[in-house]
Amino acid sequence: MHILFLLLLTPRIAAGNTYGDVSLYRDWAFLGLNEGTWQGVDVPWVYPIAAMFPMLAAALFGPAQYMLGWFLLCTVLNLGAVLALLTHPAVRFGWQAAYLWLLLTAILGPLSFSRVDGLSGPIVVVGLVLAASHPAIASAVLSVATWIKVWPAAVVLALLMSSRAWLRVLVAGMAVSAFMVCGVLAGGGARNLLGFIQAQGERGMQLEAPLTTPGLWQAVLDMGTHIHPNFAITTMEIRGGLADPVGALMNPLLAVTVVLISLLILAATRRKTERLDLLLVGALALVSAMIVFNKVGSPQFMIWLVAVVSVGVAVNGWRWAVPAATLVVVAILTTLVYPLLYMQLLIGLNPGVAALLTARNALVVMLLGWAVLKLVGIVRPGRTHAEAPVTTRLVAPSNR
């Protein structure tokens, strides 16, 4: 699969060009290396500071071969994810999960190999697999991923609440975060440390976001909304009509949903349920909520779901058939909309493409519903230890 994408990228690599957002990553990396202006330290940035690490790693190949460096970095991390799925003793359905991971990576290839999310995804896979036997190490790995792209914070939260070794999880995560913060402060970037949070708050409802769907159809039917380019962060947003009040509700709705899901996870810890199972369901619920109740709806967000669902399949097999099959359809629809048919939606507001996007968004909401119902099922009286599918618990090695 990786050889196929390398062949597809070869003309761009040979010409010294990049693909997708990798051009931005190259500019940011060499702006720091050549001019000493570092994103997230000297100037505000849309990403957490650790996102600069892979961008600098790819820069080792030089500006002309930056795309090759980025592709090889993706390949190494994907290999690590596959090996984690195949070799860890907590995993019973490793090869099925590995094939699912590769299939979904292939379908989302235009995004997997051109976005930071394509790097954070395999790191989260490794972290989730390690959670069964080494929760502190898993917390450190997931915290590093969080400082590359914010979304793994949802997985860290699920791990913290579901693990019996929660104190070690907390200390490991805080240690990683302290290292990142101290690095930024040492560089004089205190004012830009959390710039990525402020950048998200200033955004409007992105064209592809799940809850932008009503506003999108208003635009398609010419009923008061319009597409507005946000040149500062190179996104397309829906303005006017329902989009503006819905956008104002996103952050409160996300906060309330995260709290409710967290309460469900905490309640589930009082039941006789396997902690790894609880971690995975809780992580899927929180990650799905971060997508559904988000003003941003970038297509690469589907990679978040791929990471969690792949590990869910690795541990639970057919018990996760519904989210696995749903995610395959979500990935296909996502790639159809972006990049294949995106211009027809952007310029012509094609109702057929809007329908594909609507179906994709509905399936993402369904994934959130599936995970929440699973959590409710764990909390509900009558759930017994015997019903749990695995025997691995989230404990520190010394307690095993």
PDB file of C-alpha atoms in Angstrom, residues 61-240:
ATOM      1  CA  PHE A  61      15.900  15.581   3.439  1.00  0.00           C
ATOM      2  CA  GLY A  62      16.157  19.208   2.309  1.00  0.00           C
ATOM      3  CA  PRO A  63      13.501  21.465   0.783  1.00  0.00           C
ATOM      4  CA  ALA A  64      13.509  19.725  -2.605  1.00  0.00           C
ATOM      5  CA  GLN A  65      12.920  16.269  -1.119  1.00  0.00           C
ATOM      6  CA  TYR A  66      10.704  17.356   1.757  1.00  0.00           C
ATOM      7  CA  MET A  67       7.731  15.347   0.456  1.00  0.00           C
ATOM      8  CA  LEU A  68       9.858  12.205   0.425  1.00  0.00           C
ATOM      9  CA  GLY A  69      10.934  12.855   4.002  1.00  0.00           C
ATOM     10  CA  TRP A  70       7.340  13.369   5.108  1.00  0.00           C
ATOM     11  CA  PHE A  71       6.185  10.218   3.316  1.00  0.00           C
ATOM     12  CA  LEU A  72       8.928   8.099   4.895  1.00  0.00           C
ATOM     13  CA  LEU A  73       8.025   9.449   8.328  1.00  0.00           C
ATOM     14  CA  CYS A  74       4.402   8.417   7.749  1.00  0.00           C
ATOM     15  CA  THR A  75       5.569   4.987   6.618  1.00  0.00           C
ATOM     16  CA  VAL A  76       7.703   4.386   9.711  1.00  0.00           C
ATOM     17  CA  LEU A  77       4.890   5.416  12.068  1.00  0.00           C
ATOM     18  CA  ASN A  78       2.340   3.285  10.210  1.00  0.00           C
ATOM     19  CA  LEU A  79       4.722   0.339  10.476  1.00  0.00           C
ATOM     20  CA  GLY A  80       4.937   0.937  14.219  1.00  0.00           C
ATOM     21  CA  ALA A  81       1.134   0.911  14.465  1.00  0.00           C
ATOM     22  CA  VAL A  82       0.869  -2.350  12.524  1.00  0.00           C
ATOM     23  CA  LEU A  83       3.560  -4.024  14.634  1.00  0.00           C
ATOM     24  CA  ALA A  84       1.809  -2.888  17.816  1.00  0.00           C
ATOM     25  CA  LEU A  85      -1.457  -4.398  16.588  1.00  0.00           C
ATOM     26  CA  LEU A  86       0.224  -7.678  15.655  1.00  0.00           C
ATOM     27  CA  THR A  87       2.526  -8.299  18.597  1.00  0.00           C
ATOM     28  CA  HIS A  88       0.994  -7.078  21.860  1.00  0.00           C
ATOM     29  CA  PRO A  89      -0.382  -9.876  24.102  1.00  0.00           C
ATOM     30  CA  ALA A  90      -3.533  -7.872  24.904  1.00  0.00           C
ATOM     31  CA  VAL A  91      -4.553  -8.064  21.255  1.00  0.00           C
ATOM     32  CA  ARG A  92      -6.524 -11.099  20.108  1.00  0.00           C
ATOM     33  CA  PHE A  93      -7.552  -9.952  16.628  1.00  0.00           C
ATOM     34  CA  GLY A  94      -4.339  -8.263  15.575  1.00  0.00           C
ATOM     35  CA  TRP A  95      -4.106  -9.241  11.939  1.00  0.00           C
ATOM     36  CA  GLN A  96      -7.746  -8.305  11.287  1.00  0.00           C
ATOM     37  CA  ALA A  97      -7.128  -4.910  12.883  1.00  0.00           C
ATOM     38  CA  ALA A  98      -3.893  -4.442  10.946  1.00  0.00           C
ATOM     39  CA  TYR A  99      -5.676  -5.076   7.649  1.00  0.00           C
ATOM     40  CA  LEU A 100      -8.429  -2.658   8.693  1.00  0.00           C
ATOM     41  CA  TRP A 101      -5.829  -0.010   9.571  1.00  0.00           C
ATOM     42  CA  LEU A 102      -4.126  -0.406   6.191  1.00  0.00           C
ATOM     43  CA  LEU A 103      -7.428  -0.446   4.293  1.00  0.00           C
ATOM     44  CA  LEU A 104      -8.640   2.753   5.922  1.00  0.00           C
ATOM     45  CA  THR A 105      -5.228   4.383   5.531  1.00  0.00           C
ATOM     46  CA  ALA A 106      -5.353   3.531   1.834  1.00  0.00           C
ATOM     47  CA  ILE A 107      -8.873   4.929   1.369  1.00  0.00           C
ATOM     48  CA  LEU A 108      -7.907   8.123   3.204  1.00  0.00           C
ATOM     49  CA  GLY A 109      -4.470   8.173   1.562  1.00  0.00           C
ATOM     50  CA  PRO A 110      -4.705  11.722   0.151  1.00  0.00           C
ATOM     51  CA  LEU A 111      -5.156  12.861   3.763  1.00  0.00           C
ATOM     52  CA  SER A 112      -3.077  10.241   5.580  1.00  0.00           C
ATOM     53  CA  PHE A 113       0.086  11.255   3.729  1.00  0.00           C
ATOM     54  CA  SER A 114      -0.475  15.004   3.650  1.00  0.00           C
ATOM     55  CA  ARG A 115      -1.719  15.994   7.124  1.00  0.00           C
ATOM     56  CA  VAL A 116      -0.293  16.020  10.640  1.00  0.00           C
ATOM     57  CA  ASP A 117      -3.223  13.789  11.628  1.00  0.00           C
ATOM     58  CA  GLY A 118      -1.632  11.034   9.534  1.00  0.00           C
ATOM     59  CA  LEU A 119       1.246  11.065  12.033  1.00  0.00           C
ATOM     60  CA  SER A 120      -0.745  11.423  15.240  1.00  0.00           C
ATOM     61  CA  GLY A 121      -3.059   8.542  14.250  1.00  0.00           C
ATOM     62  CA  PRO A 122      -0.468   5.722  14.390  1.00  0.00           C
ATOM     63  CA  ILE A 123       1.015   7.179  17.581  1.00  0.00           C
ATOM     64  CA  VAL A 124      -2.425   6.913  19.206  1.00  0.00           C
ATOM     65  CA  VAL A 125      -2.710   3.296  18.019  1.00  0.00           C
ATOM     66  CA  VAL A 126       0.561   2.471  19.789  1.00  0.00           C
ATOM     67  CA  GLY A 127      -0.525   4.336  22.916  1.00  0.00           C
ATOM     68  CA  LEU A 128      -3.880   2.561  23.118  1.00  0.00           C
ATOM     69  CA  VAL A 129      -2.302  -0.856  22.637  1.00  0.00           C
ATOM     70  CA  LEU A 130       0.259  -0.148  25.383  1.00  0.00           C
ATOM     71  CA  ALA A 131      -2.481   0.983  27.778  1.00  0.00           C
ATOM     72  CA  ALA A 132      -3.294  -2.602  28.710  1.00  0.00           C
ATOM     73  CA  SER A 133       0.077  -3.390  30.250  1.00  0.00           C
ATOM     74  CA  HIS A 134       1.944  -0.081  30.593  1.00  0.00           C
ATOM     75  CA  PRO A 135      -0.565   2.707  31.312  1.00  0.00           C
ATOM     76  CA  ALA A 136       2.079   5.260  32.310  1.00  0.00           C
ATOM     77  CA  ILE A 137       4.043   4.724  29.091  1.00  0.00           C
ATOM     78  CA  ALA A 138       0.780   4.833  27.158  1.00  0.00           C
ATOM     79  CA  SER A 139      -0.063   8.149  28.804  1.00  0.00           C
ATOM     80  CA  ALA A 140       3.325   9.571  27.827  1.00  0.00           C
ATOM     81  CA  VAL A 141       2.934   8.400  24.216  1.00  0.00           C
ATOM     82  CA  LEU A 142      -0.598   9.778  23.973  1.00  0.00           C
ATOM     83  CA  SER A 143       0.477  13.052  25.578  1.00  0.00           C
ATOM     84  CA  VAL A 144       3.200  13.480  22.963  1.00  0.00           C
ATOM     85  CA  ALA A 145       0.532  12.893  20.300  1.00  0.00           C
ATOM     86  CA  THR A 146      -1.638  15.539  21.996  1.00  0.00           C
ATOM     87  CA  TRP A 147       1.126  18.096  21.716  1.00  0.00           C
ATOM     88  CA  ILE A 148       1.308  17.292  17.994  1.00  0.00           C
ATOM     89  CA  LYS A 149      -2.454  17.553  17.378  1.00  0.00           C
ATOM     90  CA  VAL A 150      -4.915  18.277  20.180  1.00  0.00           C
ATOM     91  CA  TRP A 151      -7.418  15.450  19.589  1.00  0.00           C
ATOM     92  CA  PRO A 152      -5.512  12.658  21.456  1.00  0.00           C
ATOM     93  CA  ALA A 153      -6.303  14.606  24.641  1.00  0.00           C
ATOM     94  CA  ALA A 154      -9.693  12.871  24.464  1.00  0.00           C
ATOM     95  CA  VAL A 155      -7.943   9.486  24.554  1.00  0.00           C
ATOM     96  CA  VAL A 156      -5.744  10.606  27.464  1.00  0.00           C
ATOM     97  CA  LEU A 157      -8.885  11.655  29.346  1.00  0.00           C
ATOM     98  CA  ALA A 158     -10.499   8.263  28.723  1.00  0.00           C
ATOM     99  CA  LEU A 159      -7.322   6.512  29.898  1.00  0.00           C
ATOM    100  CA  LEU A 160      -7.107   8.640  33.035  1.00  0.00           C
ATOM    101  CA  MET A 161     -10.683   7.875  34.050  1.00  0.00           C
ATOM    102  CA  SER A 162     -10.698   4.191  33.166  1.00  0.00           C
ATOM    103  CA  SER A 163      -7.276   3.113  34.455  1.00  0.00           C
ATOM    104  CA  ARG A 164      -6.701   1.718  37.922  1.00  0.00           C
ATOM    105  CA  ALA A 165      -3.214   3.231  37.686  1.00  0.00           C
ATOM    106  CA  TRP A 166      -4.708   6.686  37.170  1.00  0.00           C
ATOM    107  CA  LEU A 167      -2.058   8.433  39.284  1.00  0.00           C
ATOM    108  CA  ARG A 168       0.758   7.107  37.097  1.00  0.00           C
ATOM    109  CA  VAL A 169      -1.218   8.080  34.023  1.00  0.00           C
ATOM    110  CA  LEU A 170      -1.643  11.599  35.381  1.00  0.00           C
ATOM    111  CA  VAL A 171       2.017  12.018  36.383  1.00  0.00           C
ATOM    112  CA  ALA A 172       3.303  10.734  33.025  1.00  0.00           C
ATOM    113  CA  GLY A 173       1.007  13.065  31.094  1.00  0.00           C
ATOM    114  CA  MET A 174       1.946  16.029  33.255  1.00  0.00           C
ATOM    115  CA  ALA A 175       5.651  15.282  32.818  1.00  0.00           C
ATOM    116  CA  VAL A 176       5.362  15.347  29.023  1.00  0.00           C
ATOM    117  CA  SER A 177       3.303  18.527  29.132  1.00  0.00           C
ATOM    118  CA  ALA A 178       5.764  20.178  31.518  1.00  0.00           C
ATOM    119  CA  PHE A 179       8.607  19.383  29.116  1.00  0.00           C
ATOM    120  CA  MET A 180       6.711  20.970  26.202  1.00  0.00           C
ATOM    121  CA  VAL A 181       5.711  24.039  28.188  1.00  0.00           C
ATOM    122  CA  CYS A 182       9.223  24.593  29.503  1.00  0.00           C
ATOM    123  CA  GLY A 183      10.618  24.353  25.986  1.00  0.00           C
ATOM    124  CA  VAL A 184       8.266  27.058  24.727  1.00  0.00           C
ATOM    125  CA  LEU A 185       8.885  29.278  27.761  1.00  0.00           C
ATOM    126  CA  ALA A 186      12.648  28.894  27.348  1.00  0.00           C
ATOM    127  CA  GLY A 187      12.292  30.130  23.793  1.00  0.00           C
ATOM    128  CA  GLY A 188      10.357  33.185  24.958  1.00  0.00           C
ATOM    129  CA  GLY A 189       7.048  32.010  23.537  1.00  0.00           C
ATOM    130  CA  ALA A 190       4.837  32.284  26.625  1.00  0.00           C
ATOM    131  CA  ARG A 191       2.276  34.461  24.859  1.00  0.00           C
ATOM    132  CA  ASN A 192       1.954  31.950  21.998  1.00  0.00           C
ATOM    133  CA  LEU A 193       1.944  28.742  24.060  1.00  0.00           C
ATOM    134  CA  LEU A 194      -1.816  28.215  23.719  1.00  0.00           C
ATOM    135  CA  GLY A 195      -2.267  30.105  20.467  1.00  0.00           C
ATOM    136  CA  PHE A 196      -3.739  27.004  18.828  1.00  0.00           C
ATOM    137  CA  ILE A 197      -6.724  27.188  21.203  1.00  0.00           C
ATOM    138  CA  GLN A 198      -7.370  30.847  20.430  1.00  0.00           C
ATOM    139  CA  ALA A 199      -7.119  30.144  16.696  1.00  0.00           C
ATOM    140  CA  GLN A 200      -9.863  27.519  16.940  1.00  0.00           C
ATOM    141  CA  GLY A 201     -12.140  29.814  18.909  1.00  0.00           C
ATOM    142  CA  GLU A 202     -12.027  32.500  16.231  1.00  0.00           C
ATOM    143  CA  ARG A 203     -13.110  30.183  13.428  1.00  0.00           C
ATOM    144  CA  GLY A 204     -16.548  29.965  11.882  1.00  0.00           C
ATOM    145  CA  MET A 205     -18.454  26.792  11.007  1.00  0.00           C
ATOM    146  CA  GLN A 206     -16.324  24.928   8.476  1.00  0.00           C
ATOM    147  CA  LEU A 207     -18.006  23.685   5.327  1.00  0.00           C
ATOM    148  CA  GLU A 208     -17.558  19.989   6.153  1.00  0.00           C
ATOM    149  CA  ALA A 209     -18.352  20.032   9.895  1.00  0.00           C
ATOM    150  CA  PRO A 210     -21.187  17.654  10.875  1.00  0.00           C
ATOM    151  CA  LEU A 211     -23.431  20.311  12.415  1.00  0.00           C
ATOM    152  CA  THR A 212     -22.807  22.667   9.502  1.00  0.00           C
ATOM    153  CA  THR A 213     -25.045  20.366   7.436  1.00  0.00           C
ATOM    154  CA  PRO A 214     -28.254  22.461   7.839  1.00  0.00           C
ATOM    155  CA  GLY A 215     -26.345  25.605   6.937  1.00  0.00           C
ATOM    156  CA  LEU A 216     -24.773  23.844   3.963  1.00  0.00           C
ATOM    157  CA  TRP A 217     -28.185  22.915   2.601  1.00  0.00           C
ATOM    158  CA  GLN A 218     -29.340  26.494   3.119  1.00  0.00           C
ATOM    159  CA  ALA A 219     -26.448  27.530   0.886  1.00  0.00           C
ATOM    160  CA  VAL A 220     -27.241  24.830  -1.682  1.00  0.00           C
ATOM    161  CA  LEU A 221     -30.884  25.977  -1.782  1.00  0.00           C
ATOM    162  CA  ASP A 222     -29.886  29.680  -1.710  1.00  0.00           C
ATOM    163  CA  MET A 223     -31.693  30.326   1.559  1.00  0.00           C
ATOM    164  CA  GLY A 224     -29.472  32.851   3.311  1.00  0.00           C
ATOM    165  CA  THR A 225     -26.048  31.294   3.866  1.00  0.00           C
ATOM    166  CA  HIS A 226     -22.901  31.547   1.785  1.00  0.00           C
ATOM    167  CA  ILE A 227     -19.402  30.069   1.615  1.00  0.00           C
ATOM    168  CA  HIS A 228     -16.756  32.327   3.100  1.00  0.00           C
ATOM    169  CA  PRO A 229     -12.997  31.693   2.697  1.00  0.00           C
ATOM    170  CA  ASN A 230     -10.892  32.008   5.829  1.00  0.00           C
ATOM    171  CA  PHE A 231      -7.539  32.830   4.256  1.00  0.00           C
ATOM    172  CA  ALA A 232      -5.696  32.977   7.596  1.00  0.00           C
ATOM    173  CA  ILE A 233      -6.086  29.234   8.127  1.00  0.00           C
ATOM    174  CA  THR A 234      -6.931  28.197   4.541  1.00  0.00           C
ATOM    175  CA  THR A 235     -10.411  26.820   5.210  1.00  0.00           C
ATOM    176  CA  MET A 236     -13.871  27.340   3.752  1.00  0.00           C
ATOM    177  CA  GLU A 237     -16.629  28.316   6.160  1.00  0.00           C
ATOM    178  CA  ILE A 238     -20.402  28.730   6.034  1.00  0.00           C
ATOM    179  CA  ARG A 239     -21.632  32.154   7.161  1.00  0.00           C
ATOM    180  CA  GLY A 240     -25.130  33.514   7.733  1.00  0.00           C
TER     181      GLY A 240
END
